[in-house]
PDB file of C-alpha atoms in Angstrom:
ATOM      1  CA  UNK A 192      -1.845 -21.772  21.043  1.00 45.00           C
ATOM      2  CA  UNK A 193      -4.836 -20.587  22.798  1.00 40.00           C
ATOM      3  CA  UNK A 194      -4.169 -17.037  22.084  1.00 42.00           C
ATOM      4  CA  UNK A 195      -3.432 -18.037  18.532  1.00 47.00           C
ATOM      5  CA  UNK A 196      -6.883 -19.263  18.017  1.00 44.00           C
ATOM      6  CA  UNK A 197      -8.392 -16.136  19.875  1.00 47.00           C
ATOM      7  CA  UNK A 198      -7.186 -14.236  17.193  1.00 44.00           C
ATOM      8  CA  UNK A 199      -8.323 -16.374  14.236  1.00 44.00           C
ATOM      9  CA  UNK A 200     -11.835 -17.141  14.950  1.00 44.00           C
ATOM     10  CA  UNK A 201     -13.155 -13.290  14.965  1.00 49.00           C
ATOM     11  CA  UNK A 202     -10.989 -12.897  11.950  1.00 46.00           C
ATOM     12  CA  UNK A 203     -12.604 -15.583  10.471  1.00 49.00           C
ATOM     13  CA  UNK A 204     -16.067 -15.222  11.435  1.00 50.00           C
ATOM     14  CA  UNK A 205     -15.792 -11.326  10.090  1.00 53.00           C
ATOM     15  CA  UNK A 206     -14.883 -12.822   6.908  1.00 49.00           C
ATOM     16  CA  UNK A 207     -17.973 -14.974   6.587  1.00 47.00           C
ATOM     17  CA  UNK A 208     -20.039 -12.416   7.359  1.00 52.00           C
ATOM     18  CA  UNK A 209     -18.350 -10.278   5.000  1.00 49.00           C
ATOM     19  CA  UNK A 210     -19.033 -12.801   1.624  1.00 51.00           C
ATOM     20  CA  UNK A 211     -22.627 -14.119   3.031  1.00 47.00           C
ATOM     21  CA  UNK A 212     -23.375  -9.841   3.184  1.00 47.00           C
ATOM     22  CA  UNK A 213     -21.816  -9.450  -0.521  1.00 46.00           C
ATOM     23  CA  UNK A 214     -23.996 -12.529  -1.832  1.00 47.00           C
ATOM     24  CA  UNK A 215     -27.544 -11.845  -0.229  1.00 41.00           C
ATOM     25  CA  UNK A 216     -28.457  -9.998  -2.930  1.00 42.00           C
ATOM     26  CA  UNK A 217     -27.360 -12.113  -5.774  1.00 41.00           C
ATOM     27  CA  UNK A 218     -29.829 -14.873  -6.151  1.00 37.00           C
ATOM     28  CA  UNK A 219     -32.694 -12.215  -6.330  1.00 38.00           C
ATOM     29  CA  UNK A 220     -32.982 -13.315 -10.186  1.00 42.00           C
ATOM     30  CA  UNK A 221     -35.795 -12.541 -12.211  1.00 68.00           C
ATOM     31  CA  UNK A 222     -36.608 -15.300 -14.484  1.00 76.00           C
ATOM     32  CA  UNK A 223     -39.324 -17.177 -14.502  1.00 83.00           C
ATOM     33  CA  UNK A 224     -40.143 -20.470 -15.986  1.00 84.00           C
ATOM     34  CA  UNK A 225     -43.378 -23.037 -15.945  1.00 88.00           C
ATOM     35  CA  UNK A 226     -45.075 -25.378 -16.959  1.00 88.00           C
ATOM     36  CA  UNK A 227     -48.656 -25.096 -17.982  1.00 92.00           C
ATOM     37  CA  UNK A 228     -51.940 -27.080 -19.123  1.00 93.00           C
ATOM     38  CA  UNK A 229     -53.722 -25.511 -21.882  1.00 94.00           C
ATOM     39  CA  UNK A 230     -57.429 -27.508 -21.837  1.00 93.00           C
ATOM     40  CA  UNK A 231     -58.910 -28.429 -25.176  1.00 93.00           C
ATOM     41  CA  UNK A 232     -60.824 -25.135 -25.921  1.00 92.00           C
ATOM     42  CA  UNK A 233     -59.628 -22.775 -23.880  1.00 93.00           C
ATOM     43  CA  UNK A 234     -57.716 -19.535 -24.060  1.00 94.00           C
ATOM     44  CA  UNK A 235     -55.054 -18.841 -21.038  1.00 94.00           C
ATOM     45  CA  UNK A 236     -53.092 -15.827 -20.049  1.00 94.00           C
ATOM     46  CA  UNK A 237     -50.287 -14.732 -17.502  1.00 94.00           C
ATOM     47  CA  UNK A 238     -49.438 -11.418 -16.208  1.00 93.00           C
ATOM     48  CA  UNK A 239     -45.709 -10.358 -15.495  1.00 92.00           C
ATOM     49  CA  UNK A 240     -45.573  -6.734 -14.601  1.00 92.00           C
ATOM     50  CA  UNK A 241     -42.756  -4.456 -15.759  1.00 91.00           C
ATOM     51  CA  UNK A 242     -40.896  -1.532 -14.401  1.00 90.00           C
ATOM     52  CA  UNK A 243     -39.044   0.406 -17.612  1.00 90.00           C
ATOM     53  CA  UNK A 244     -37.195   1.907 -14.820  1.00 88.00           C
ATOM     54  CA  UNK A 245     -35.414  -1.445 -13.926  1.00 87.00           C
ATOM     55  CA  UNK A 246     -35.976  -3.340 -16.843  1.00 88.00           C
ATOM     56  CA  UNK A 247     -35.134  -2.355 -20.718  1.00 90.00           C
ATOM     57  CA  UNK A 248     -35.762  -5.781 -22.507  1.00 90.00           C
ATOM     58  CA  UNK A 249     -37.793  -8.983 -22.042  1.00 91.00           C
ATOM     59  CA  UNK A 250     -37.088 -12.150 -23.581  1.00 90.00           C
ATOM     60  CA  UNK A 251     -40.052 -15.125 -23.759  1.00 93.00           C
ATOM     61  CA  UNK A 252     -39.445 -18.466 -24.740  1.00 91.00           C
ATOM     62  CA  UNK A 253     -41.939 -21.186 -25.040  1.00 93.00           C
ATOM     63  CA  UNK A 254     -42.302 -24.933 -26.956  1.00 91.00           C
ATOM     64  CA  UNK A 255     -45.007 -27.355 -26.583  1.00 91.00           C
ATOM     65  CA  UNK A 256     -43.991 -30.166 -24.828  1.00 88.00           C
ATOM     66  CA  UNK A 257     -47.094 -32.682 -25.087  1.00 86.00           C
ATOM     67  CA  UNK A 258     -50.248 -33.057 -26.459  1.00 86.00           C
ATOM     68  CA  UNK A 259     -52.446 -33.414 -29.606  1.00 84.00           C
ATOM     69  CA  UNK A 260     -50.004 -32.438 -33.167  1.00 84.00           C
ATOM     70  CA  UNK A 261     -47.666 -29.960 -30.543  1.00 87.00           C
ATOM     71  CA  UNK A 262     -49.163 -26.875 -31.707  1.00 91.00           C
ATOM     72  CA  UNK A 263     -50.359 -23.814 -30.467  1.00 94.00           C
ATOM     73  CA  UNK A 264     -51.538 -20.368 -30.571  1.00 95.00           C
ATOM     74  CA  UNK A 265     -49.218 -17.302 -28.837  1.00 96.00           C
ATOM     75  CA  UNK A 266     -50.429 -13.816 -28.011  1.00 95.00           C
ATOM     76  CA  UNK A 267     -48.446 -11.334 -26.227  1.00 95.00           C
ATOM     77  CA  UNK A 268     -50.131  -8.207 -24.915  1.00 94.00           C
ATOM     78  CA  UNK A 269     -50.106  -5.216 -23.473  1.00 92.00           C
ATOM     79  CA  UNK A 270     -53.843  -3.628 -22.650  1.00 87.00           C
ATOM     80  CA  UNK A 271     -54.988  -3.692 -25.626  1.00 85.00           C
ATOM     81  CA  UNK A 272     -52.148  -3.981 -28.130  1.00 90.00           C
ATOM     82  CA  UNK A 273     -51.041  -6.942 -29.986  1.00 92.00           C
ATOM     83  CA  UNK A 274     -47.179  -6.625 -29.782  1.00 93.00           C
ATOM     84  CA  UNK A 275     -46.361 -10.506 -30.744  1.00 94.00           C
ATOM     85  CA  UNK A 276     -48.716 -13.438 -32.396  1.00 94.00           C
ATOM     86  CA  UNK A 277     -47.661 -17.238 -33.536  1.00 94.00           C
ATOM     87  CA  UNK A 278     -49.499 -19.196 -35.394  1.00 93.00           C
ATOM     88  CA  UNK A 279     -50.148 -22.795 -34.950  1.00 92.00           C
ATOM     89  CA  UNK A 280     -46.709 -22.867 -33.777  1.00 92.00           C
ATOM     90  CA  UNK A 281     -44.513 -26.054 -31.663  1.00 90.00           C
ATOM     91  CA  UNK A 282     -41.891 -23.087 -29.881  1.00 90.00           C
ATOM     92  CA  UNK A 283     -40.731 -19.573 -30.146  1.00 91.00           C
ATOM     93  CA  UNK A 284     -38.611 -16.862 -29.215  1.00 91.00           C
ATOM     94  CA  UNK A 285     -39.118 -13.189 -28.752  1.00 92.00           C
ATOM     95  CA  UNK A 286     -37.109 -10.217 -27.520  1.00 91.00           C
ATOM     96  CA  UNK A 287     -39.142  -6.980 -26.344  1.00 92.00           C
ATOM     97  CA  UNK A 288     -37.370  -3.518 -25.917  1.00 91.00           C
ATOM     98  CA  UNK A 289     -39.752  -2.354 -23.203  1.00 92.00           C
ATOM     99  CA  UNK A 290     -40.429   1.217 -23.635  1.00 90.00           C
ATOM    100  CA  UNK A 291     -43.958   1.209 -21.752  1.00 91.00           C
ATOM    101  CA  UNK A 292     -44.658  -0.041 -18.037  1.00 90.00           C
ATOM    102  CA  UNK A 293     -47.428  -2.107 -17.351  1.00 92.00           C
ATOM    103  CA  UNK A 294     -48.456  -5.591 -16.881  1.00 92.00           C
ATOM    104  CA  UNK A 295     -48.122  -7.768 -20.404  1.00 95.00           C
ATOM    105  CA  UNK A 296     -49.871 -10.665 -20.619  1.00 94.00           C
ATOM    106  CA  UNK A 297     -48.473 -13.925 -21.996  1.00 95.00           C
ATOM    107  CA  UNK A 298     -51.179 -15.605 -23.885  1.00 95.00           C
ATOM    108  CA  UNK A 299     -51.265 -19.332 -25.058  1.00 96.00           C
ATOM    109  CA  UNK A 300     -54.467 -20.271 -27.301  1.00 95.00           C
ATOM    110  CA  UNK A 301     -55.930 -23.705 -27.870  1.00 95.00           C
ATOM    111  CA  UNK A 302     -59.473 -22.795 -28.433  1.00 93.00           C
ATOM    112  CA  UNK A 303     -59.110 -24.442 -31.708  1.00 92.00           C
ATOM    113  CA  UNK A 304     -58.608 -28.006 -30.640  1.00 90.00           C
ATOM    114  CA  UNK A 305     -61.681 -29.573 -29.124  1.00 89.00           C
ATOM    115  CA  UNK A 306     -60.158 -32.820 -28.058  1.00 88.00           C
ATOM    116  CA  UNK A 307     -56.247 -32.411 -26.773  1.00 88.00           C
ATOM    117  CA  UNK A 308     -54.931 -30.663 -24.262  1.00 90.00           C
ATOM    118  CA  UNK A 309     -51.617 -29.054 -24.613  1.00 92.00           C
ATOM    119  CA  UNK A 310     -48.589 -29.259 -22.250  1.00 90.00           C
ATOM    120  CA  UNK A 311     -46.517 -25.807 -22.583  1.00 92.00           C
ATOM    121  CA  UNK A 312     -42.782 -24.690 -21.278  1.00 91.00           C
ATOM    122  CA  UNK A 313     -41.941 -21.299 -21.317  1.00 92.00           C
ATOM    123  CA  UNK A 314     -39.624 -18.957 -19.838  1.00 89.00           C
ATOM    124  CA  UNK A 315     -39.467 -14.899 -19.014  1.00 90.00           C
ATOM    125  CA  UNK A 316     -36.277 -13.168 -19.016  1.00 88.00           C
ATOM    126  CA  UNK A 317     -36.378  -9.646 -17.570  1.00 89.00           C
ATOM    127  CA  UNK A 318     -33.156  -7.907 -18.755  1.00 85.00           C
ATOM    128  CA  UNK A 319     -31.267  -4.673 -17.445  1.00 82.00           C
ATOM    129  CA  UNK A 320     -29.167  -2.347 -20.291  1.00 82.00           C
ATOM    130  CA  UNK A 321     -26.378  -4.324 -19.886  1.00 74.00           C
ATOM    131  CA  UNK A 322     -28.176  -7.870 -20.524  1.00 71.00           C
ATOM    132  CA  UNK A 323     -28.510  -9.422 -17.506  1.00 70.00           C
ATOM    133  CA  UNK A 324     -31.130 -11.009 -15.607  1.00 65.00           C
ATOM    134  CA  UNK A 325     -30.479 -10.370 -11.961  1.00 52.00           C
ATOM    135  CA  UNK A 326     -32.319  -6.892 -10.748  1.00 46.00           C
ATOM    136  CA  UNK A 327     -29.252  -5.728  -8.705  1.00 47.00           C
ATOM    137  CA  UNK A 328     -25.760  -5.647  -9.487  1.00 45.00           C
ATOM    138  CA  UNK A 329     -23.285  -7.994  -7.432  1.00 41.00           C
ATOM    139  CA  UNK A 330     -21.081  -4.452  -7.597  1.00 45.00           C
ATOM    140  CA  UNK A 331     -23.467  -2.505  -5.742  1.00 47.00           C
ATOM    141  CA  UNK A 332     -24.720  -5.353  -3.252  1.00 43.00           C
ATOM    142  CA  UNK A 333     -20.722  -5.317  -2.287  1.00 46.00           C
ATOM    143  CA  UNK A 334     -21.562  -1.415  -1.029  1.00 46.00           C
ATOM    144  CA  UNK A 335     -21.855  -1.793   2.623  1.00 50.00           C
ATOM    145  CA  UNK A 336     -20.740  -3.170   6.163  1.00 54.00           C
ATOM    146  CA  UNK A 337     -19.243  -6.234   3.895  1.00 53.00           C
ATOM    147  CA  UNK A 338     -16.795  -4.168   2.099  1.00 56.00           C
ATOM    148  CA  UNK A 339     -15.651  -2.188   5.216  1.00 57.00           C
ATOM    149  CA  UNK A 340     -15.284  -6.167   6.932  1.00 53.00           C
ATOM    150  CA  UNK A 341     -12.994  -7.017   3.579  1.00 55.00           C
ATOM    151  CA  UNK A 342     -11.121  -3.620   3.382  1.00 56.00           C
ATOM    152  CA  UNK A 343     -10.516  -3.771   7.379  1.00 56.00           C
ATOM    153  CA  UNK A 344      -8.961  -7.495   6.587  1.00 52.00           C
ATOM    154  CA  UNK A 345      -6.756  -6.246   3.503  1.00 56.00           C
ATOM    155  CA  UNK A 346      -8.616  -8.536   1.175  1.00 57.00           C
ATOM    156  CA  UNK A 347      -9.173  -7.104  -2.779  1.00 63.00           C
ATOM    157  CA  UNK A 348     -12.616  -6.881  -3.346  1.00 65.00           C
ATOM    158  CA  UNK A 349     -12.157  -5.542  -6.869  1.00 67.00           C
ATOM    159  CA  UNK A 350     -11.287  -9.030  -8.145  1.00 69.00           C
ATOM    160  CA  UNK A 351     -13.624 -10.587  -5.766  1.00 67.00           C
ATOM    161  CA  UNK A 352     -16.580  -8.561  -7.474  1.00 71.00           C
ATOM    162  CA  UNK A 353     -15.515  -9.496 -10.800  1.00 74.00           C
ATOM    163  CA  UNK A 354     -14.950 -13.676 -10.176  1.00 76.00           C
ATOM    164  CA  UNK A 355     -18.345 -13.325  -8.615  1.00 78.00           C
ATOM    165  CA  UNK A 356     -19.823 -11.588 -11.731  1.00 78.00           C
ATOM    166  CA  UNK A 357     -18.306 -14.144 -13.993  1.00 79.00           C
ATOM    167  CA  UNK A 358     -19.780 -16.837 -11.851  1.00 83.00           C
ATOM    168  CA  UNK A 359     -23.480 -15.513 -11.564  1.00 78.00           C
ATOM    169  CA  UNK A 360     -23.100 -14.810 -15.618  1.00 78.00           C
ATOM    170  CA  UNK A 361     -22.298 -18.238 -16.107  1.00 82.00           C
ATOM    171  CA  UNK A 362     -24.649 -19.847 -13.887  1.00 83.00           C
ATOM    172  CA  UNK A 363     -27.640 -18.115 -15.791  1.00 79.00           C
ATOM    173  CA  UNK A 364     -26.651 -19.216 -19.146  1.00 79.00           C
ATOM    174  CA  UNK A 365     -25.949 -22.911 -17.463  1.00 83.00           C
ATOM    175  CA  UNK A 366     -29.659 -22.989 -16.206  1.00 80.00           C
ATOM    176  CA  UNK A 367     -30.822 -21.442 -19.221  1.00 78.00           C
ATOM    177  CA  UNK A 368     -29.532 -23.889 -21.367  1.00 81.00           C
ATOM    178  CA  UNK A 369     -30.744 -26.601 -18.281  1.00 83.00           C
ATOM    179  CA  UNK A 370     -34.602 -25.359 -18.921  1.00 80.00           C
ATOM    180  CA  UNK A 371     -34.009 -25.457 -22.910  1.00 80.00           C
ATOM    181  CA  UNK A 372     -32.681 -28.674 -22.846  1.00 83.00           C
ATOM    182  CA  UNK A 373     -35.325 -30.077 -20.293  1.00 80.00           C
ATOM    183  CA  UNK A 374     -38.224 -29.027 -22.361  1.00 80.00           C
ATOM    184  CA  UNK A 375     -36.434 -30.504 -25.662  1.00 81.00           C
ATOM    185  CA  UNK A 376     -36.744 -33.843 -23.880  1.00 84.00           C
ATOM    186  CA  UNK A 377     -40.249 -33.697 -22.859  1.00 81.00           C
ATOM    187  CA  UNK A 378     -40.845 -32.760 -25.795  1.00 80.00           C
ATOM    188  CA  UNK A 379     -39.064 -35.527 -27.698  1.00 84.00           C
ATOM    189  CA  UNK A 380     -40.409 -37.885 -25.096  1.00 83.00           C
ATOM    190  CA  UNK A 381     -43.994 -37.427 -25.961  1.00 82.00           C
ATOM    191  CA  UNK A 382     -43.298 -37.535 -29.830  1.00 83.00           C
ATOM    192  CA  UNK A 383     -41.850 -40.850 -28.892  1.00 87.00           C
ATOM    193  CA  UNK A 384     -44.504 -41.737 -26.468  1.00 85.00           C
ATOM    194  CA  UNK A 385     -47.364 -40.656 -29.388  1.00 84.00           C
ATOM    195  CA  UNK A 386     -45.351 -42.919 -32.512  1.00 88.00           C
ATOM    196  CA  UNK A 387     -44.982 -45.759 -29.765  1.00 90.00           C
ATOM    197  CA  UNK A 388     -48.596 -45.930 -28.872  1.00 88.00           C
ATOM    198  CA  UNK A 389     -49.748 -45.720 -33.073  1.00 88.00           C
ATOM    199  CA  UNK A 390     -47.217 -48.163 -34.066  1.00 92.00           C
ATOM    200  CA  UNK A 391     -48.965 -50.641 -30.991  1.00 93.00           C
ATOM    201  CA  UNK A 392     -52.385 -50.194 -32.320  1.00 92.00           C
ATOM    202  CA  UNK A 393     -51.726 -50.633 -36.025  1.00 93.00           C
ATOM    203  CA  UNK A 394     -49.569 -53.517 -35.436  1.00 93.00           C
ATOM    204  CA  UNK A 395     -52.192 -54.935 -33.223  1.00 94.00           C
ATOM    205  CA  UNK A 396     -54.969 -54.159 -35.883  1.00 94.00           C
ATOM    206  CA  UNK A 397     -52.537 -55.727 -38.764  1.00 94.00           C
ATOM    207  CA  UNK A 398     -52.160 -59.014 -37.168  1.00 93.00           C
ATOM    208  CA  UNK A 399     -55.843 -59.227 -36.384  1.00 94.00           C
ATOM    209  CA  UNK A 400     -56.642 -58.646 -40.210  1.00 94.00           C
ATOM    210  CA  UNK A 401     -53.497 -61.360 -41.204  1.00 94.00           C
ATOM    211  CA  UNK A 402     -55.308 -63.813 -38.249  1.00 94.00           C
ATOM    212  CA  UNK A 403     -58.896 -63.667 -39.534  1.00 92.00           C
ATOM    213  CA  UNK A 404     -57.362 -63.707 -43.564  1.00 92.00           C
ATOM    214  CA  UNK A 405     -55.296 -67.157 -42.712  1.00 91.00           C
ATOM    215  CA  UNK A 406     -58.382 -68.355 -40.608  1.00 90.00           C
ATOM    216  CA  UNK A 407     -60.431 -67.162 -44.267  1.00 89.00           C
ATOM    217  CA  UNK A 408     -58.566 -69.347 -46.499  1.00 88.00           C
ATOM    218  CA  UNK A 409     -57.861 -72.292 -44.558  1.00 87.00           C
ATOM    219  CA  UNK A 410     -61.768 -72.707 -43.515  1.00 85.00           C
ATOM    220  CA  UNK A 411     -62.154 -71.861 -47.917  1.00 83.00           C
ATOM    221  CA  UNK A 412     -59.598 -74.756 -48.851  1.00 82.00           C
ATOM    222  CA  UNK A 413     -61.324 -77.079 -46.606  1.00 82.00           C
ATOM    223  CA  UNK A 414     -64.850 -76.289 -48.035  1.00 80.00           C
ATOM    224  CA  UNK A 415     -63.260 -77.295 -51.851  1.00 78.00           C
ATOM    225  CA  UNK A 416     -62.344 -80.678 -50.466  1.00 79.00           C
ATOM    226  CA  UNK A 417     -65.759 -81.580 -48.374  1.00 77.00           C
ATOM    227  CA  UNK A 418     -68.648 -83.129 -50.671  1.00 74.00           C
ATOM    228  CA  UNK A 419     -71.077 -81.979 -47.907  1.00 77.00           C
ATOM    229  CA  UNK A 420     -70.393 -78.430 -47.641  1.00 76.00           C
ATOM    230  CA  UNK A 421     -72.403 -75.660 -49.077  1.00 76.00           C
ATOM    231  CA  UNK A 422     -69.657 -73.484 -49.433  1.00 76.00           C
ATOM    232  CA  UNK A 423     -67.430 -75.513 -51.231  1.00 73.00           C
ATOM    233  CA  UNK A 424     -70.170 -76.865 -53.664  1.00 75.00           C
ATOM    234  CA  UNK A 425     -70.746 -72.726 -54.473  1.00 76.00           C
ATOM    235  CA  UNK A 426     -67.369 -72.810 -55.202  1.00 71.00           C
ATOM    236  CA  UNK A 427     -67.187 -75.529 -57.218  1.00 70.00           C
ATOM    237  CA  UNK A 428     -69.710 -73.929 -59.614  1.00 72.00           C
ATOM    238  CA  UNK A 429     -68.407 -70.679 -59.619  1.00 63.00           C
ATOM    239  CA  UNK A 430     -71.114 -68.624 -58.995  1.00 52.00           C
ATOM    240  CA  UNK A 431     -73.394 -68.124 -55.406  1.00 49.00           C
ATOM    241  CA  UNK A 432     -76.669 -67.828 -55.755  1.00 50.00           C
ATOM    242  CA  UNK A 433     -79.128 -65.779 -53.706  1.00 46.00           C
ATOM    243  CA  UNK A 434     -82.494 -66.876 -52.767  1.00 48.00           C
ATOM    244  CA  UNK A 435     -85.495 -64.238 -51.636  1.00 42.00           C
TER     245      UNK A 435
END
């Protein structure tokens, strides 16, 4: 038994070492999402450099998730060129086929509200020319002293590589669709939040007007009935008359 479990515990220690050596490189992902404040005012921008060498499309996504009528003003730059502008505008979605290098800036403009702030989601997608987001391929992180440990243990690494791809694929459209979803219900949250707080304060103002009308005509009716009171006697006669 003992010289069973000699023999199993290398074999299975080279075999973790073998997967945890094909999947360092797979979480090196580059996306990139946040979560910004945009002050009443002010005009922000954010730098993401790009190789053309690595990278042949980028994909930006952004929605306003809070603040003043969910608006706001989108730029996207490089040096000096205009390559994307929104208008007044609650989200958006825009794909780049990156033919220059450089840092692009991401711009988000609110200089023309003077009062709100505005709370702003968005996410960069860096793509290779097959579409996906991850700067290395799971195929070529498998090149190495893991593939010699899984060859050496007469495991098939060809349908290893592909699960794998399959599962990194899907796990980037799951958190994709995560951050989309996310920023839908901030978003809907704070419309909710805004109508719940306007519908409080009109109500409020509404039964203070209905109060002091009821308080009005009762203190009016009593007046008509009181032989002592001035403003029942003025409007007994119909008319009120104004002394200087």
């Amino acid at each position: 038994m003992f010289f069973r479990w000699t023999l199993v515990v290398p074999v299975l220690m080279r075999v973790v070492q073998a997967l945890l050596s094909l999947l360092a490189g797979v979480t090196t992902a580059l996306e990139l999402d946040l979560t910004v404040d945009i002050p009443p005012g002010k005009f922000q921008c954010f730098f993401q450099p790009v190789d053309v060498n690595k990278h042949k499309t980028m994909e930006i996504d952004y929605q306003v998730v809070d603040g003043g009528d969910l608006n706001i003003n989108f730029v996207l730059l490089l040096e000096s060129n205009k390559l994307y502008e929104d208008i007044l505008k609650t989200d958006g979605t825009h794909r780049v086929n990156l033919q220059v290098g450089g840092d692009y800036q991401i711009c988000f403009d609110n200089s023309f509200s003077y009062q709100s702030r505005k709370i702003v989601f968005f996410e960069i997608f860096l793509l290779d020319e097959k579409g996906e987001a991850d700067e290395r391929d799971v195929l070529k992180v498998g090149v190495g002293d893991g593939n010699a440990n899984l060859e050496t243990l007469g495991i098939p690494i060809a349908g290893f590589f592909d699960a794998t791809n399959r599962i990194k694929s899907q796990l980037n459209k799951v958190e994709y669709y995560q951050a989309v979803l996310r920023a839908h219900e901030a978003r809907d949250r704070a419309v909710m939040t805004a109508n719940f707080d306007r519908v409080t304060l009109w109500s409020c103002i509404h039964t203070i007007v209905m109060i002091s009308v009821g308080v009005l005509q009762v203190f009016l009716l009593r007046s008509l009935f009181e032989d002592n009171s001035k403003v029942g006697s003025l409007l007994r006669k119909g008319k009120i008359g104004y002394r200087f």
